[in-house]
XYZ file of C-alpha atoms in Angstrom:
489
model
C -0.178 -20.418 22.545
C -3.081 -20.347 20.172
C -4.875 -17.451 19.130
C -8.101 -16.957 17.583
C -8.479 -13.404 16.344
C -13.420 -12.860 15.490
C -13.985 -10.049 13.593
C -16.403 -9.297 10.893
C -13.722 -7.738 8.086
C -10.227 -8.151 6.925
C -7.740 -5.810 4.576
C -7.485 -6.443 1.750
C -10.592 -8.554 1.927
C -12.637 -6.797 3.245
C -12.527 -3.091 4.358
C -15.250 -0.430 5.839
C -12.647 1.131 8.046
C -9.412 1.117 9.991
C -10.530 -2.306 11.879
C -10.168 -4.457 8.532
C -6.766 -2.451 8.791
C -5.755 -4.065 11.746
C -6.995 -7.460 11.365
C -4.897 -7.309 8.002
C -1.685 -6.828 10.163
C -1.738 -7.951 13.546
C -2.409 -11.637 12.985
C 0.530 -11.931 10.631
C 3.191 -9.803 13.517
C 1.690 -11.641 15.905
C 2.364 -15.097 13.925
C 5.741 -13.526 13.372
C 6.523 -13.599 17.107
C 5.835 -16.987 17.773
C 1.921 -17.296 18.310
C -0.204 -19.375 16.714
C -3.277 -17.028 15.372
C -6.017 -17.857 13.085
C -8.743 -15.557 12.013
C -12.449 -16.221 12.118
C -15.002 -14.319 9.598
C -18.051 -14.654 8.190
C -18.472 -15.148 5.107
C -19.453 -12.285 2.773
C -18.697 -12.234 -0.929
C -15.947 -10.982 -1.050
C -13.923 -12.408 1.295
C -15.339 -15.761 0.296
C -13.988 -14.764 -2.908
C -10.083 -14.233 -1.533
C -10.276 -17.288 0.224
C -10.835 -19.705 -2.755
C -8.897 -22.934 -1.224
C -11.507 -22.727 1.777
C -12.562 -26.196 2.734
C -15.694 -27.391 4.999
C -14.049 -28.662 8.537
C -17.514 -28.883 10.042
C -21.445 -28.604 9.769
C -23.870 -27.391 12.276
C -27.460 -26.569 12.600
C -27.371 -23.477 14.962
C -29.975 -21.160 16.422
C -29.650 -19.384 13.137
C -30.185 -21.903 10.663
C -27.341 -24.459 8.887
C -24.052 -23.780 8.676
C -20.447 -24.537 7.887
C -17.014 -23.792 8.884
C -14.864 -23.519 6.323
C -11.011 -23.098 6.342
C -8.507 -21.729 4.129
C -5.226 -19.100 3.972
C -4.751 -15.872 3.293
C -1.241 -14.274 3.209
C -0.152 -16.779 5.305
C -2.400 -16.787 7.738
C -5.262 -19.513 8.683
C -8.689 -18.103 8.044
C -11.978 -20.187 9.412
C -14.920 -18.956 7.327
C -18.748 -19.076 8.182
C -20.497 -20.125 5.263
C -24.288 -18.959 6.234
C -25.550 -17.369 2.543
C -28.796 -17.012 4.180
C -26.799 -14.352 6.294
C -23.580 -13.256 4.744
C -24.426 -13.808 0.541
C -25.461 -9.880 0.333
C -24.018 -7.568 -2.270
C -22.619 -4.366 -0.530
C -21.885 -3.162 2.954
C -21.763 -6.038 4.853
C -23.901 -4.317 7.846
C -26.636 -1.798 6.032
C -28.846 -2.514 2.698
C -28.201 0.342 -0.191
C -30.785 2.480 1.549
C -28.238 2.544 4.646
C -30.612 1.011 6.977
C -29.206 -1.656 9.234
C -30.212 -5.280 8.125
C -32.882 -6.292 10.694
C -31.303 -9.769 11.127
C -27.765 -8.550 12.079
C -28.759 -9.816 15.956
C -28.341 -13.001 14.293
C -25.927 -12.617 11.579
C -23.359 -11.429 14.511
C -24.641 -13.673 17.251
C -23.433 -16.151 15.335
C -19.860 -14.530 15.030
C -19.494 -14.815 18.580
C -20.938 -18.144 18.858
C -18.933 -19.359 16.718
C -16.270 -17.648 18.157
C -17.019 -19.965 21.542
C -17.874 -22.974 19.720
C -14.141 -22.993 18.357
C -12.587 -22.709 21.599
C -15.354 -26.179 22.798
C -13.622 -28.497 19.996
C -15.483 -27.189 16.470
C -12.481 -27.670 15.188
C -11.416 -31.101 16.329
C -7.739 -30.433 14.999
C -6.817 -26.443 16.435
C -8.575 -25.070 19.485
C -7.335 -21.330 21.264
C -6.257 -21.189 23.806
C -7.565 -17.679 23.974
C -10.459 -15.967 21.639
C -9.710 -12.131 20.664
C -12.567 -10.228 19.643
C -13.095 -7.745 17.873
C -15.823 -4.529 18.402
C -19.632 -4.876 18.972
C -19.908 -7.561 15.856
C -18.087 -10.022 17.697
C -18.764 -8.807 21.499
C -20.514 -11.513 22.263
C -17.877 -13.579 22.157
C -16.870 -13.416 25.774
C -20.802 -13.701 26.282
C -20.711 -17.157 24.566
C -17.628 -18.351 26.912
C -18.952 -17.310 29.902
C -22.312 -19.438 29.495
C -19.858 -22.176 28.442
C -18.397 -22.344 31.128
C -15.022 -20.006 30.468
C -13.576 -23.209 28.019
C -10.764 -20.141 27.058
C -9.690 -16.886 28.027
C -11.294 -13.948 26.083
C -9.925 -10.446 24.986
C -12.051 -7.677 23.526
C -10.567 -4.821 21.786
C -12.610 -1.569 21.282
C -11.557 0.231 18.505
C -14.700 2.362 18.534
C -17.001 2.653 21.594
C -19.383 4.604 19.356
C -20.570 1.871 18.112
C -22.446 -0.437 20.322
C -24.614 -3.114 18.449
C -27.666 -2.332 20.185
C -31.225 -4.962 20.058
C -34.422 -5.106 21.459
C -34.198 -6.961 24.128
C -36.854 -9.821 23.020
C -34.239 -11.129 20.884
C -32.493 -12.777 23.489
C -35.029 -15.564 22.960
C -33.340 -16.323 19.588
C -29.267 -16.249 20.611
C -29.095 -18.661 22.887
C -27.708 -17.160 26.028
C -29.516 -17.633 29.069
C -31.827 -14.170 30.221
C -29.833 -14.436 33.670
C -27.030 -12.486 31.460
C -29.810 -9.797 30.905
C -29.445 -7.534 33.631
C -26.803 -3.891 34.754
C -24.510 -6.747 35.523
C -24.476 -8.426 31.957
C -25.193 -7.321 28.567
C -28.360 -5.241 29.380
C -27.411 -1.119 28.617
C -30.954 0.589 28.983
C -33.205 -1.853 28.353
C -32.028 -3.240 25.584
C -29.224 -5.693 24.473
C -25.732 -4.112 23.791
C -22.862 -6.481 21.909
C -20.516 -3.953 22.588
C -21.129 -4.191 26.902
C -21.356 -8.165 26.456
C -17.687 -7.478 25.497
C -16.888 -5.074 28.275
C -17.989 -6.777 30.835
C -17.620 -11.310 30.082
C -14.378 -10.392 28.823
C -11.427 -11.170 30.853
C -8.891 -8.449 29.604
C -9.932 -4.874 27.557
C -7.821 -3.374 25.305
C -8.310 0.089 23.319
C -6.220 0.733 20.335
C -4.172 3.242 22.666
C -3.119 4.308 25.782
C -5.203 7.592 25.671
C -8.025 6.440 24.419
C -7.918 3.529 27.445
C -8.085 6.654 29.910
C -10.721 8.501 28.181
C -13.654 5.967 28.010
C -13.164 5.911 31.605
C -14.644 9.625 31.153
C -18.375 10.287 30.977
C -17.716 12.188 27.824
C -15.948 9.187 25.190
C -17.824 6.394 27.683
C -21.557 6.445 25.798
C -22.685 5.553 29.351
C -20.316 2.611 29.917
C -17.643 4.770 31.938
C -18.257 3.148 35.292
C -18.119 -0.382 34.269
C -14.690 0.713 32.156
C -13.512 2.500 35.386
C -14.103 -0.753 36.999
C -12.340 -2.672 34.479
C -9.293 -0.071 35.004
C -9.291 -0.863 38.667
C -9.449 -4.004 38.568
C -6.485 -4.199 36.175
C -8.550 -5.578 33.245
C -8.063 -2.753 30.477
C -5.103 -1.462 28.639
C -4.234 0.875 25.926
C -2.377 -0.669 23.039
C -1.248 1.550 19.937
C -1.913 0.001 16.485
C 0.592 0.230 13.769
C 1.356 0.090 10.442
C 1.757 -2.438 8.093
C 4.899 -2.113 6.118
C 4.292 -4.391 3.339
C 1.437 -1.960 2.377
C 2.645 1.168 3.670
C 6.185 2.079 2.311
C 6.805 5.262 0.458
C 10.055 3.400 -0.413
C 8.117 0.102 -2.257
C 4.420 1.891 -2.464
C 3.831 0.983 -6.130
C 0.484 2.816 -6.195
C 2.487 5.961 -6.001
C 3.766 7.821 -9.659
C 7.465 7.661 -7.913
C 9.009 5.576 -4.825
C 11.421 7.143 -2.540
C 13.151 7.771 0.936
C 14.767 10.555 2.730
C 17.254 10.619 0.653
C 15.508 10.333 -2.349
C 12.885 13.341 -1.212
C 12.622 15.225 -5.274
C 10.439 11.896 -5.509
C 8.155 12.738 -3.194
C 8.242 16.275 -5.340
C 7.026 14.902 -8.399
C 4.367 12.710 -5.847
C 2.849 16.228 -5.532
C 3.253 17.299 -8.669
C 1.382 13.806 -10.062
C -1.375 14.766 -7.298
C -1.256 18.133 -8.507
C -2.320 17.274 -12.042
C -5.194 14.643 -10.860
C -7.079 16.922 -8.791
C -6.940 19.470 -10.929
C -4.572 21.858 -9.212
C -2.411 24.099 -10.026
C 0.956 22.676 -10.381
C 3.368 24.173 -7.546
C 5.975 23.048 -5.862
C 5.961 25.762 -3.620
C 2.316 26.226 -1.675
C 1.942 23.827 1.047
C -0.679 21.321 -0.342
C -3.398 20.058 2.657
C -5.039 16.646 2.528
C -8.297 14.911 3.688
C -8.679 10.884 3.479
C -11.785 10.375 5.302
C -15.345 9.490 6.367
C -16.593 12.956 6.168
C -18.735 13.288 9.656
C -18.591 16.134 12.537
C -16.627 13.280 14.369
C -13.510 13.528 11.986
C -13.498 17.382 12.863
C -14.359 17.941 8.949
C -16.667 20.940 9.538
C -13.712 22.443 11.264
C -11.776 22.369 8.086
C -14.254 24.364 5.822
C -14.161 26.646 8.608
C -10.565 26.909 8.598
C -10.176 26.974 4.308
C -10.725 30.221 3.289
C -7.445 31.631 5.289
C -5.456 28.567 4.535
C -6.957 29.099 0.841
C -5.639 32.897 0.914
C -2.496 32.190 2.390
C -1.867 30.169 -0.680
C -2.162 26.750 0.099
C -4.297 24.077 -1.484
C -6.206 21.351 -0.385
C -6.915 17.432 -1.804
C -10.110 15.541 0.040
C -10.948 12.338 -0.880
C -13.574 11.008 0.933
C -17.503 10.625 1.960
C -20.319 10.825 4.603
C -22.106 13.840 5.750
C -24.375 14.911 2.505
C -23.469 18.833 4.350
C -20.287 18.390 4.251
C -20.032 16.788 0.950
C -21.688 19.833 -0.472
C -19.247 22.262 1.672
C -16.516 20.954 -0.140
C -18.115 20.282 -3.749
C -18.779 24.247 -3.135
C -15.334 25.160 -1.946
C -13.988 23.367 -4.973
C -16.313 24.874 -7.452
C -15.219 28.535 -5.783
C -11.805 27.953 -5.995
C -10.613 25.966 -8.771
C -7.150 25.046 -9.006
C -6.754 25.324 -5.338
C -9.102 22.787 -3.889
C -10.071 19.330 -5.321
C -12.221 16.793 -4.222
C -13.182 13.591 -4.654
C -16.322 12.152 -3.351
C -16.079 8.142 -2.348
C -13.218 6.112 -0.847
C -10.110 4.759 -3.382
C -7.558 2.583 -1.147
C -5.426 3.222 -4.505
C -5.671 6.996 -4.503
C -5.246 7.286 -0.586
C -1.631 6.205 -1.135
C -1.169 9.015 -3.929
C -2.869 11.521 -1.740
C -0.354 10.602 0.889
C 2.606 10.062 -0.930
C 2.252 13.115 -2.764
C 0.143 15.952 0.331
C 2.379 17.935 2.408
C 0.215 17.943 5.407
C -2.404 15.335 6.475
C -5.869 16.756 8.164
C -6.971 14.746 11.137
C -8.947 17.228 13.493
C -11.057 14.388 14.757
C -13.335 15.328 17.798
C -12.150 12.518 19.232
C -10.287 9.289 17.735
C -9.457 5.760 19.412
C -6.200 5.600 17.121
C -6.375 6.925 14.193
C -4.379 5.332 11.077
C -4.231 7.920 8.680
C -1.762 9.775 10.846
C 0.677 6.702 11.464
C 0.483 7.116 7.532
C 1.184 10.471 7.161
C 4.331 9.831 9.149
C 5.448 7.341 7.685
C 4.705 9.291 3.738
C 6.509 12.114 5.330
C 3.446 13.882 5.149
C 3.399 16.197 8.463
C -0.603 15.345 10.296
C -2.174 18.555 11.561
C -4.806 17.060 15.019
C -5.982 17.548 17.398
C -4.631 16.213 20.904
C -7.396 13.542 21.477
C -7.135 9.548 21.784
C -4.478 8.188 19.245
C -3.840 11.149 18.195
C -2.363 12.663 20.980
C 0.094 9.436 21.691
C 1.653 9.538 17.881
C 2.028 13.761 16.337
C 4.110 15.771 18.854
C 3.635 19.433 18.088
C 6.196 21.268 16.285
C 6.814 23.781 19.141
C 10.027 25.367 19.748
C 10.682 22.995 22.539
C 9.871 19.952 20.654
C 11.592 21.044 17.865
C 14.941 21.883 19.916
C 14.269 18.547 21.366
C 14.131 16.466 18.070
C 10.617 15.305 18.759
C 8.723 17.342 16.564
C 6.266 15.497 13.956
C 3.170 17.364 13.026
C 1.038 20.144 14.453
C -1.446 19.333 17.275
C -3.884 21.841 18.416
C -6.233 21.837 21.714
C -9.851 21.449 21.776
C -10.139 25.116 22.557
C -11.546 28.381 20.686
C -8.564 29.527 20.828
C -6.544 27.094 19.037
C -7.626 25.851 15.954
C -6.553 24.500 12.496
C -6.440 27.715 11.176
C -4.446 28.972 13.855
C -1.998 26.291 14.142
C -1.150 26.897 10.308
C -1.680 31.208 10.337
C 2.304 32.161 10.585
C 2.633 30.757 7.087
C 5.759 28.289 8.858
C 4.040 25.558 7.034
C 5.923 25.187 3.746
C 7.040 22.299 1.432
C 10.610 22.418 2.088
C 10.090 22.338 6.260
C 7.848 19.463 6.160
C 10.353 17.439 3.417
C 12.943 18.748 6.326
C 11.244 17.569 9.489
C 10.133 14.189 7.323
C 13.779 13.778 7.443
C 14.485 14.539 10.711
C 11.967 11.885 11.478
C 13.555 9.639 9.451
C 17.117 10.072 11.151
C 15.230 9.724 14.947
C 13.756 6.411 13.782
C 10.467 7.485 13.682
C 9.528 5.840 10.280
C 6.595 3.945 11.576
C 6.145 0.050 10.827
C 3.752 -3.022 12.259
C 6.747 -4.639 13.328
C 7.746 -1.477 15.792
C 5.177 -0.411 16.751
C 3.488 -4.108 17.698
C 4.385 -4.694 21.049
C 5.065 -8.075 21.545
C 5.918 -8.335 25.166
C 2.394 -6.648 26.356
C 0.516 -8.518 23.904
C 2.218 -11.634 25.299
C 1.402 -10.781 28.617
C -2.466 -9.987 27.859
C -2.733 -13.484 25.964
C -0.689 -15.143 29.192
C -3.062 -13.455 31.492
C -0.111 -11.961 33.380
C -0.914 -7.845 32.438
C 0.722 -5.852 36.049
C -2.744 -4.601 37.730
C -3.738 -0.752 36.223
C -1.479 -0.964 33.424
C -1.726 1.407 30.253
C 0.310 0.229 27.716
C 2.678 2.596 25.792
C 4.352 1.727 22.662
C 7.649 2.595 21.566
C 7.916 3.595 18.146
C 10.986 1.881 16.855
């Protein structure tokens, strides 16, 4: 079977979030079970850069000007390239100007992503065509679009990692895609009068998949759905949509061979994850102790990622003792919260405004606890990483979230299942709450990071990519209202 993964970023690339994460893993498992997958980008700096060997395999003069398909390898994997500069040669975010406003050509710039994504799977490449075309959120949603005008020449999947974002465009540019304005309408790609990538996606596709098996059930709920529940609920019903944890890559993430962290170790090695601490300690400009449990932040700092709920919840953890590392950046509030709340408490709270791949792994490798009190969250990486770091996540029981961390109760804990704290969305349970009986100390969480160890619950890509279910969503052959699960191996 061949596979041809559309997406608009790649770790290590590319990266704006957790889906260049993905796309920097899955192809490789997935080519490690057999399939034959290939990646399609377009072609921004930098990944132009990391693809040096890339080679023109054809030329075409498309609805949005001249272009060629390139090919070349990355890691192992085959990686087509659209070489457009008149789109894609842009320093910066590939998707907003320095001023943060949204290019006003992206209806073209990611049109072409999906029509390229088609044209592959109609001969573009006269030497490798899929036999199915995977894409990838609202950049490449219209993808399945594309296929469907086409004539259906493969099988499409479209995986929402975020529904939040939708790729929404006035709907007079449907004149310049090429897709015929039969497609505009409640049965097509229309969402309120306007043109939505991300429902082009939803509804040509011919199988759904969210990045896990909660999420899957809650954007069949008015409340994740952004308005698209009832054509998701439809999807459910009609067998097309399925929840599908993502994992971690080992090669990356491995406190064992992690050489962006001051010292490497394992369970049995766990004074090295000590002097991690002590290493983090000193660059945030803590106070060096190996006693106070030592909270961490890694993240876009918005009211989605629950981050006003921490500064609510600092001043008791603060006065129980504990400290707190953030790196991260968004919200200008919430910046200034936690600027604040360092400046208040020095030596107890440090922060770091911006986004370091490099110091992510040292916050990890060195925190005791990892913050993710997201409002709600499809999957959520940074707690597959805290588990794997032996860095306990504190979240709340929402999408991704709620499938990975299994609260430390006493029942859990009898059990053997315990692996972080999860709290409700609820007044009554908080962060601050969850943490309050001071049982959160650096010797319990090096103790339960063992115990997680010894289940087997040191997470990987290769357990927890499910082989079998992606198999059977490439094949076509998914059992009829199926939510996938995923055993962690």
């Amino acid at each position: 079977m061949q596979v041809l993964h559309v997406c608009s970023e790649m770790f290590p690339l590319l990266k704006t979030g957790g889906l260049a994460d993905v796309i920097g893993a899955l192809p490789a498992a997935q080519i490690a079970d057999g399939v034959d997958v290939r990646v399609l980008l377009p072609g921004f700096p930098d990944i132009r850069r990391g693809i040096p060997d890339a080679h023109v395999v054809s030329r075409r003069d498309t609805f949005a000007g001249k272009i060629s398909l390139l090919f070349g390898h990355y890691n192992g994997v085959g990686i087509y390239l659209i070489d457009a500069p008149h789109l894609y040669e842009r320093p910066g975010s590939p998707y907003h100007d320095t001023n943060l406003y949204a290019y006003t050509d992206n209806v073209l710039r990611f049109a072409l992503l999906g029509w390229v994504g088609c044209e592959m799977a109609c001969g573009l490449d006269p030497f490798w065509r899929p036999d199915v075309v995977h894409a990838h959120d609202w950049h490449a949603g219209l993808v399945p679009a594309y296929l469907a005008a086409r004539g259906r020449p493969a099988k499409s999947v479209f995986t929402v990692h975020n529904l939040a974002y939708q790729g929404m465009f006035y709907a007079k540019h449907m004149d310049d895609i090429e897709l015929p304005w039969s497609f505009f309408n409640m049965h097509g790609l229309e969402f309120n009068g306007q043109l939505s990538f991300l429902k082009a996606g939803l509804y040509y596709a011919d199988h759904i998949t969210a990045v896990s098996p909660t999420y899957a059930r809650e954007i069949t709920e008015p409340q994740f759905a952004y308005g698209m529940e009832g054509l998701l609920r439809q999807r459910h019903l009609e067998g097309r949509l399925s929840g599908i944890l993502n994992g971690v890559d080992e090669k990356i993430w491995n406190p064992e061979s992690d050489l962006l962290l001051a010292s490497r170790y394992t369970r049995d090695t766990l004074e090295e994850k000590a002097e991690n601490k002590r290493q983090l300690q000193i660059a945030m400009g803590l106070k060096v102790n190996d006693k106070v449990p030592l909270f961490a932040v890694v993240s876009r700092l918005t009211n989605q990622k629950g981050l006003d709920l921490v500064l609510e919840a600092l001043p008791g953890l603060l006065e129980q003792g504990g400290q707190l590392a953030l790196l991260g950046a968004g919200d200008p509030v919430l910046q200034e919260g936690f600027l604040a709340a360092a400046a208040e408490h020095p030596g107890q709270v440090g922060v770091q405004i911006g986004y370091h791949e490099a110091f992510s792994h040292r916050i990890m490798g060195g925190a005791d606890v990892i913050l993710v009190p997201s409002r709600f969250e499809p999957c959520g990486l940074t707690q597959l990483y805290g588990l794997k770091y032996g860095t306990l996540p504190l979240v709340r029981r929402t999408g991704g979230l709620a499938d990975t961390v299994s609260d430390s109760s006493l029942e859990n804990l009898a059990d053997g299942i315990a692996s972080g704290f999860v709290f409700e969305d609820s007044k009554t349970v908080t962060p601050g709450r969850c943490l309050s009986s001071k049982t959160v100390t650096p010797g319990r969480c090096y103790a339960r990071f063992g115990v997680l160890l010894c289940c087997g619950h040191g997470l990987r890509f290769g357990g927890l990519y499910n082989g079998r279910r992606w198999r059977w969503i490439l094949a076509g052959k998914l059992p009829r209202n199926h939510t996938a699960s995923c055993t962690i191996a």
